[in-house]
XYZ file of C-alpha atoms in Angstrom:
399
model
C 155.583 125.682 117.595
C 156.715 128.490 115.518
C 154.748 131.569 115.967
C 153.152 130.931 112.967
C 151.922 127.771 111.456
C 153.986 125.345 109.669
C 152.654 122.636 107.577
C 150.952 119.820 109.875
C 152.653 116.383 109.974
C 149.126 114.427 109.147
C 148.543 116.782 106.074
C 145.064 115.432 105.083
C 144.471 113.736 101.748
C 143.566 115.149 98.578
C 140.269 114.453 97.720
C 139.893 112.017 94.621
C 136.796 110.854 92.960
C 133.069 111.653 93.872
C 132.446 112.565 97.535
C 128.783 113.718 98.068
C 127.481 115.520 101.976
C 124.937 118.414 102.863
C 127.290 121.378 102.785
C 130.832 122.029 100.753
C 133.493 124.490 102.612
C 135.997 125.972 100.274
C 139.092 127.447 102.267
C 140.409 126.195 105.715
C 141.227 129.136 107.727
C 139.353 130.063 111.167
C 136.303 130.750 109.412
C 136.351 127.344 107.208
C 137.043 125.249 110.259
C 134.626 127.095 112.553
C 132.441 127.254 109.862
C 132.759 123.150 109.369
C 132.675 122.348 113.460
C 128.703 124.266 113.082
C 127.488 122.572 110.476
C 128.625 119.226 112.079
C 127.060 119.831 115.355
C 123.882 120.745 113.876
C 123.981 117.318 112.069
C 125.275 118.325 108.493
C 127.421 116.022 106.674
C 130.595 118.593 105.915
C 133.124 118.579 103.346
C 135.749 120.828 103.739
C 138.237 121.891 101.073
C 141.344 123.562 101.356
C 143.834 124.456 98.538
C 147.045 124.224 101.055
C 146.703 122.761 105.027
C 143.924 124.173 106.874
C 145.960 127.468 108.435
C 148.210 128.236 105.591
C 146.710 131.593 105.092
C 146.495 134.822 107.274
C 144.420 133.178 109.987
C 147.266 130.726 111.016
C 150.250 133.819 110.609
C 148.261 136.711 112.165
C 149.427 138.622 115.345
C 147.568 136.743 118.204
C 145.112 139.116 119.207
C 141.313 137.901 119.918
C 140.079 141.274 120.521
C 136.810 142.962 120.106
C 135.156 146.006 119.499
C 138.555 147.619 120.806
C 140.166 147.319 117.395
C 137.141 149.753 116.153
C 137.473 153.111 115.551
C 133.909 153.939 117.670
C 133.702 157.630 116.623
C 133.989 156.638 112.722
C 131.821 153.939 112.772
C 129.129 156.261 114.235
C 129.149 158.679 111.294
C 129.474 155.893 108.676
C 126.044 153.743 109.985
C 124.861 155.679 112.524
C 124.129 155.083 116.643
C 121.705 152.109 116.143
C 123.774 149.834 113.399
C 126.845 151.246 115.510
C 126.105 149.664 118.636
C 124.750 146.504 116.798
C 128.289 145.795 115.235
C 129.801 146.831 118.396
C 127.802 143.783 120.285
C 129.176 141.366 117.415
C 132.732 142.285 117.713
C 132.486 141.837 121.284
C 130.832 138.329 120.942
C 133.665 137.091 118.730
C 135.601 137.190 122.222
C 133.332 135.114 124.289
C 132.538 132.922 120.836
C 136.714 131.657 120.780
C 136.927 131.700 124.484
C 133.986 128.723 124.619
C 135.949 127.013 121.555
C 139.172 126.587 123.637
C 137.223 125.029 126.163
C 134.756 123.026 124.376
C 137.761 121.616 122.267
C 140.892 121.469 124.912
C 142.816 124.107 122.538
C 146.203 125.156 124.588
C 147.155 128.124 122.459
C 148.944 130.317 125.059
C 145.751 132.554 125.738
C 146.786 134.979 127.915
C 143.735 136.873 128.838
C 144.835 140.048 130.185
C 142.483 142.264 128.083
C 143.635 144.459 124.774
C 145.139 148.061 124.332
C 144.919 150.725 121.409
C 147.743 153.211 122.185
C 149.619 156.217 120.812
C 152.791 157.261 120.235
C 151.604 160.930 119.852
C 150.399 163.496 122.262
C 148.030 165.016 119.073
C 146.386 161.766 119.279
C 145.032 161.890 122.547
C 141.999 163.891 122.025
C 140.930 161.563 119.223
C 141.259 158.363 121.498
C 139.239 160.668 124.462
C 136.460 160.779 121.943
C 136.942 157.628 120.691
C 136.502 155.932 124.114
C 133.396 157.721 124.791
C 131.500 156.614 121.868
C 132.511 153.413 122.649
C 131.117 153.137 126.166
C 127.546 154.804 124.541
C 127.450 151.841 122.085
C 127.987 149.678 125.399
C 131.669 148.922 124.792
C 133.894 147.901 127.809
C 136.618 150.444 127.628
C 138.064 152.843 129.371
C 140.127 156.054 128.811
C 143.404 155.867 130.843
C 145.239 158.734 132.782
C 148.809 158.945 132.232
C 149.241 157.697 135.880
C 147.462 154.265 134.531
C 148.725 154.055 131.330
C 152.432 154.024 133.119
C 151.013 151.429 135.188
C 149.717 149.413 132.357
C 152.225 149.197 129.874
C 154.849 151.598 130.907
C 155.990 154.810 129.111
C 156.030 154.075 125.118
C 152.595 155.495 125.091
C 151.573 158.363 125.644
C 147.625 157.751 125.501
C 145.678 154.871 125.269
C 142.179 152.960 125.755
C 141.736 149.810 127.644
C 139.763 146.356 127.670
C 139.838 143.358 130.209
C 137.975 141.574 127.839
C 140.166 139.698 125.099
C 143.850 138.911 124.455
C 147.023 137.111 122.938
C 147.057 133.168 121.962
C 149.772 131.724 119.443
C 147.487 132.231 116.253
C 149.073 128.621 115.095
C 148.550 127.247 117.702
C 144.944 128.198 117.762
C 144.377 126.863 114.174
C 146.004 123.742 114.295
C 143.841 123.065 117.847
C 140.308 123.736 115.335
C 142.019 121.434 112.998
C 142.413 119.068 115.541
C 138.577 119.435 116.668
C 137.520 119.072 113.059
C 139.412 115.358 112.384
C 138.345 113.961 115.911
C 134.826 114.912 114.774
C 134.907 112.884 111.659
C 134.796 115.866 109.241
C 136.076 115.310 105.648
C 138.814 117.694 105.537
C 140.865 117.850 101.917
C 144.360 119.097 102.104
C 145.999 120.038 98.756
C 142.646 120.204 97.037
C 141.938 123.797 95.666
C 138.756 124.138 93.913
C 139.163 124.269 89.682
C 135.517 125.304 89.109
C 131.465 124.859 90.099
C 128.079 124.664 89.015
C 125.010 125.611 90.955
C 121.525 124.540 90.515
C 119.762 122.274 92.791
C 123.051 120.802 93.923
C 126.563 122.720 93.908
C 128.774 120.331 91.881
C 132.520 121.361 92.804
C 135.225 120.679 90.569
C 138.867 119.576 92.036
C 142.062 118.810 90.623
C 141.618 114.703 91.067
C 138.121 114.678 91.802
C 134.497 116.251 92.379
C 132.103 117.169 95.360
C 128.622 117.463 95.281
C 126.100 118.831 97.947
C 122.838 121.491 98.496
C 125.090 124.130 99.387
C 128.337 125.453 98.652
C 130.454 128.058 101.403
C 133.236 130.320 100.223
C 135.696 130.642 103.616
C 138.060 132.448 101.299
C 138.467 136.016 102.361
C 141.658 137.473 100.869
C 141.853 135.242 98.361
C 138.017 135.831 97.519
C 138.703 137.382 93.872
C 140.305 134.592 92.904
C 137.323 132.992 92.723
C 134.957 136.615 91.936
C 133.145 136.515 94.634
C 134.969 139.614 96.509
C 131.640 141.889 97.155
C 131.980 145.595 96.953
C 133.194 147.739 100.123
C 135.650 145.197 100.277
C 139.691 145.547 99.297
C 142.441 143.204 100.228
C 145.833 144.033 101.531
C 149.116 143.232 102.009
C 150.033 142.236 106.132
C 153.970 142.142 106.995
C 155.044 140.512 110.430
C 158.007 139.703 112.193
C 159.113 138.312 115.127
C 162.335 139.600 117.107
C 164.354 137.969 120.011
C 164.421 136.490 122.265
C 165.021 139.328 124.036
C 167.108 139.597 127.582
C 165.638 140.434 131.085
C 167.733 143.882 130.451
C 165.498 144.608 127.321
C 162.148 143.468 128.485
C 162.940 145.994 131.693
C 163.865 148.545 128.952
C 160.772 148.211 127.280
C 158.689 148.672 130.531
C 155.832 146.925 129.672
C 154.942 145.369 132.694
C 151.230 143.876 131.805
C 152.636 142.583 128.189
C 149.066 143.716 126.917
C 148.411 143.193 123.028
C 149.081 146.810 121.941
C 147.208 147.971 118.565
C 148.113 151.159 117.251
C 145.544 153.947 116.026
C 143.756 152.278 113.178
C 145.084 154.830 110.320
C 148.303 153.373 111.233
C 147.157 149.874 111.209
C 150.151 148.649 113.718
C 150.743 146.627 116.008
C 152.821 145.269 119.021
C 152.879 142.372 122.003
C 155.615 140.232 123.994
C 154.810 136.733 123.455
C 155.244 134.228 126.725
C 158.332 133.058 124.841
C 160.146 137.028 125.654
C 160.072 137.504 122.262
C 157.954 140.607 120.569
C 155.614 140.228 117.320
C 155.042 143.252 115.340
C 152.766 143.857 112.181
C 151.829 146.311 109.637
C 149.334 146.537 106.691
C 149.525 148.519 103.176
C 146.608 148.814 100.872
C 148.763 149.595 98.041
C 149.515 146.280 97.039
C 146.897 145.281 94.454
C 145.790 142.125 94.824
C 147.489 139.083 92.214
C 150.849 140.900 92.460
C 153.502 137.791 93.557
C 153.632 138.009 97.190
C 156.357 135.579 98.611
C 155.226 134.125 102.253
C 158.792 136.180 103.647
C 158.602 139.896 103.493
C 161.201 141.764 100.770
C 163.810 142.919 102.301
C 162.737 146.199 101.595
C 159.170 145.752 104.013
C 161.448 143.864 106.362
C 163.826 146.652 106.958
C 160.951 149.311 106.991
C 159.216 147.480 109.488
C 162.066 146.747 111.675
C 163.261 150.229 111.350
C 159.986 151.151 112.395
C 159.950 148.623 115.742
C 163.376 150.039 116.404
C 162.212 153.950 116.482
C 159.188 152.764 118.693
C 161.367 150.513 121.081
C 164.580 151.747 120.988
C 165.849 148.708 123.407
C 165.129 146.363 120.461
C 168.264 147.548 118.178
C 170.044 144.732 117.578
C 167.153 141.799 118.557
C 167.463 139.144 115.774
C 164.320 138.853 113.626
C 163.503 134.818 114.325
C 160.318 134.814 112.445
C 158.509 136.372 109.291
C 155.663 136.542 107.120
C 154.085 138.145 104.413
C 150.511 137.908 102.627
C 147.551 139.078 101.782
C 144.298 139.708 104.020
C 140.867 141.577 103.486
C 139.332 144.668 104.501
C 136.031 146.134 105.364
C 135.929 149.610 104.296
C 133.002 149.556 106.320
C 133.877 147.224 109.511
C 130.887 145.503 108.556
C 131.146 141.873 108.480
C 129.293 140.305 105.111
C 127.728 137.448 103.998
C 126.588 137.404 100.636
C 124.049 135.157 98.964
C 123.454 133.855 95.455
C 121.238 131.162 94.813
C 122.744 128.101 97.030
C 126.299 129.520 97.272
C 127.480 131.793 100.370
C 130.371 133.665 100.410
C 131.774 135.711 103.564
C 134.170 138.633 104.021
C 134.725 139.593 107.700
C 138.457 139.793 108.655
C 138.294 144.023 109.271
C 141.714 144.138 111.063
C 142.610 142.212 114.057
C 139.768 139.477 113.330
C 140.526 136.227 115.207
C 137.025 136.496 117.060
C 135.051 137.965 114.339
C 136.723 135.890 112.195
C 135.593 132.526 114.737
C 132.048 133.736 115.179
C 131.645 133.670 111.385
C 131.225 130.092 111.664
C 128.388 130.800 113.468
C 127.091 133.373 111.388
C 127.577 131.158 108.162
C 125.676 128.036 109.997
C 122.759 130.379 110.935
C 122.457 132.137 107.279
C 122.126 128.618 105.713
C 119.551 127.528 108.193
C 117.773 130.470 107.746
C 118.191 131.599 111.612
C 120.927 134.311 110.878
C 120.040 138.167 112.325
C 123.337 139.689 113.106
C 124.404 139.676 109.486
C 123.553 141.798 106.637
C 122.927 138.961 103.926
C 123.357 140.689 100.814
C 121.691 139.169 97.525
C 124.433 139.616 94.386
C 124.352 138.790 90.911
C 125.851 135.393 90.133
C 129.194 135.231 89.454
C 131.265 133.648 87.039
C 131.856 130.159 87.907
C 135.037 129.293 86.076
C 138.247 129.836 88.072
C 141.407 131.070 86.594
C-alpha cells in the first residue's frame, strides 16, 4: 500500500432511505471509526457516515507517528494550565499509545508498527537549553523521557542533531495501513458504515434526524468525528484553528544514502514544535517528511497534491537537513487541512444531544484513537479525562 491511503476496493454504499440506530457518527477518520468500534462493544446500534471512504482525510495521509506526550512542548504547557492540569494531559497523551497498541492486537491490524520509541530533535545548538528544560518538566509531570548527551544522541540517530529528547514508548506504523485495518474491524463487526454519504443538514430534539444526499438517519444522539473540516459544519469551538499539513515521500533511497544519513535506530524524528516538522525512514528505505502552516485560512481550495511551490519549499527544506537526499525522487505527496489546539487540550463539546470533538494537536494518531474512547464515555455519562464544554447551539443548516 501506498504510504497513504487510496480509495478501498469495497467502498461502502451510500446510504439511501430511512436507517434508524442509537448513535449517528459523522466523519470516518481514526476518531469516527474508533469512535464507532466503542459504541458497538458497549451494545449501541452505530451508524457511521462518511462524506468520502473512511480514511480520506488527514488521519489516513498523516506521518506515522503514534506518539505521546513527547510531541508536547512540557515547559509551555505548564505556564498555559498549570502543574496539576499539566500532568493530567500529560497522562492522556501517553494513554493514546497504549490505547492503539491494544487496537492492533484486539483487531489483527499489520500496519508496520515499528515500536522503537519517538524523538524530538534539533538542528540548532541555541535549542538545546530549551529541550534541557523541556525534558525536565516532562519527567515532573511523570513523562518517560529522557535528555540525551551528545555521545547518545550519535548513538541514536546519528549526527543530524545536535540535541534531542527521547521515548521508548511509541512509534511509526503506515498511517493507511492503520486506517484501513479499523475499517476492516468496523465491517466484520456489522457496523453500518456509509461511504459517499456527507451529511446535507440536522435537527435535534429528542432524536437527531440527519439529512443525506439520498436519504435520512435518525437516532438519540448525533457525533461530529470531523476535526478539520469541523467549520464546515460550525461546530469548530474556540481555541481551535485549522491548518494546512504538506507531506512527501522521497526514494527509495540506496544503502549509500541511508549510511549517509546515519540514522541507525530509524526513530520517528519530530522537530521543535515552533517548527512543526518532521522526519522518519519508513521499512520500505524510503523517508516521509511533513510540515504545517497556519496561514492558510480554512475554505481556501486545497488540492490533495501540494503546489509546486510547498513541494519545492519542502523538499528544499529535506535537502538542507539531509544533504544525502539531493536528487531522491519524491514517490508520494499530499496536501490538506488538519486542526489545532492552541491549547493541546483535547475537547469535547456538548449541545443538547449532539457531541462534537477537536483533538488532533499535532502528531495525534493516539490521541486521536483514544478519542473514541473519550466520545463513548461522554455519551454514557462516564467521561473524566475530558473537559466537556457546554456551547450555544449551532446553526444546523450546512452550506
Amino acid at each position: 500500500m501506498n504510504t497513504w491511503m487510496d480509495a478501498p476496493a469495497d467502498l461502502q454504499k451510500r446510504l439511501e432511505g430511512m436507517v434508524e440506530g442509537d448513535v449517528i457518527i459523522v466523519g470516518g477518520g481514526i476518531p469516527g471509526l474508533s469512535a464507532a468500534l466503542e459504541f458497538h462493544e458497549r451494545g449501541a446500534k452505530v451508524i457511521l457516515l462518511e462524506q468520502e471512504f473512511a480514511g480520506a482525510g488527514a488521519n489516513g495521509r498523516n506521518a506515522g507517528y503514534l506518539a505521546g506526550s513527547i510531541q508536547l512542548e512540557y515547559d509551555l504547557l505548564d505556564r498555559r494550565v498549570g502543574f496539576v492540569e499539566a500532568a493530567r494531559v500529560v497522562g492522556i497523551y501517553d494513554k493514546g499509545v497504549a490505547y492503539v497498541e491494544d487496537q492492533l492486537r484486539r483487531y489483527g491490524i499489520d500496519c508496520g508498527y515499528s515500536a522503537g520509541g519517538m524523538m524530538r530533535g534539533s538542528f540548532r545548538p541555541s535549542e538545546e537549553p530549551l529541550l534541557a528544560k523541556d525534558a525536565y518538566a516532562g519527567i515532573a509531570f511523570g513523562a518517560r523521557v529522557l535528555l540525551l548527551d551528545q555521545d547518545s544522541l550519535r548513538a541514536l540517530q546519528g549526527p543530524a542533531f545536535v540535541s534531542a529528547i527521547c521515548t521508548p514508548d511509541g512509534g511509526t506504523l503506515d498511517p493507511g495501513m492503520y486506517v484501513a485495518g479499523l475499517r476492516r474491524a468496523v465491517l466484520e463487526a456489522g457496523i453500518k458504515l456509509y461511504e459517499g454519504t456527507p451529511m446535507l443538514s440536522f435537527e435535534d430534539g429528542g432524536r437527531v434526524t440527519v439529512k443525506t444526499p439520498l436519504g435520512k438517519a435518525r437516532a438519540p444522539t448525533l457525533v461530529f468525528a470531523t476535526n478539520a473540516y469541523s467549520p464546515r459544519l460550525g461546530m469548530l469551538p474556540a481555541g481551535m484553528a485549522t491548518l494546512r499539513a504538506t507531506a512527501v515521500e522521497v526514494g527509495p533511497l540506496s544503502e549509500d544514502q541511508l549510511a549517509t544519513l546515519d540514522l541507525p535506530r530509524r526513530l520517528g524524528v519530530l522537530a521543535p514544535r515552533w517548527a512543526m516538522e518532521s522526519f522518519r525512514i519508513t521499512p520500505r528505505n524510503t523517508l516521509v517528511a511533513t510540515a504545517k502552516r497556519l496561514n492558510d485560512a480554512y475554505g481556501l481550495p486545497i488540492p490533495s497534491t501540494p503546489s509546486h511551490a510547498d513541494l519545492s519549499e519542502i523538499v528544499g527544506r529535506l535537502y538542507d537537513r539531509f544533504p544525502a537526499l539531493r536528487g531522491a525522487p519524491v514517490v508520494s505527496r499530499w496536501s490538506g487541512y488538519a486542526s489545532l489546539a492552541n491549547t493541546t487540550l483535547p475537547m469535547i463539546t456538548v449541545s443538547g444531544n449532539v457531541v462534537s470533538t477537536s483533538v488532533c494537536c499535532g502528531h495525534g494518531i493516539g490521541l486521536q484513537s483514544l478519542t473514541g474512547e473519550m466520545l463513548a464515555d461522554q455519551v454514557d455519562g462516564s467521561g473524566a479525562e475530558v473537559a466537556a464544554v457546554d456551547v450555544e447551539d449551532r446553526a444546523r443548516r450546512v452550506a
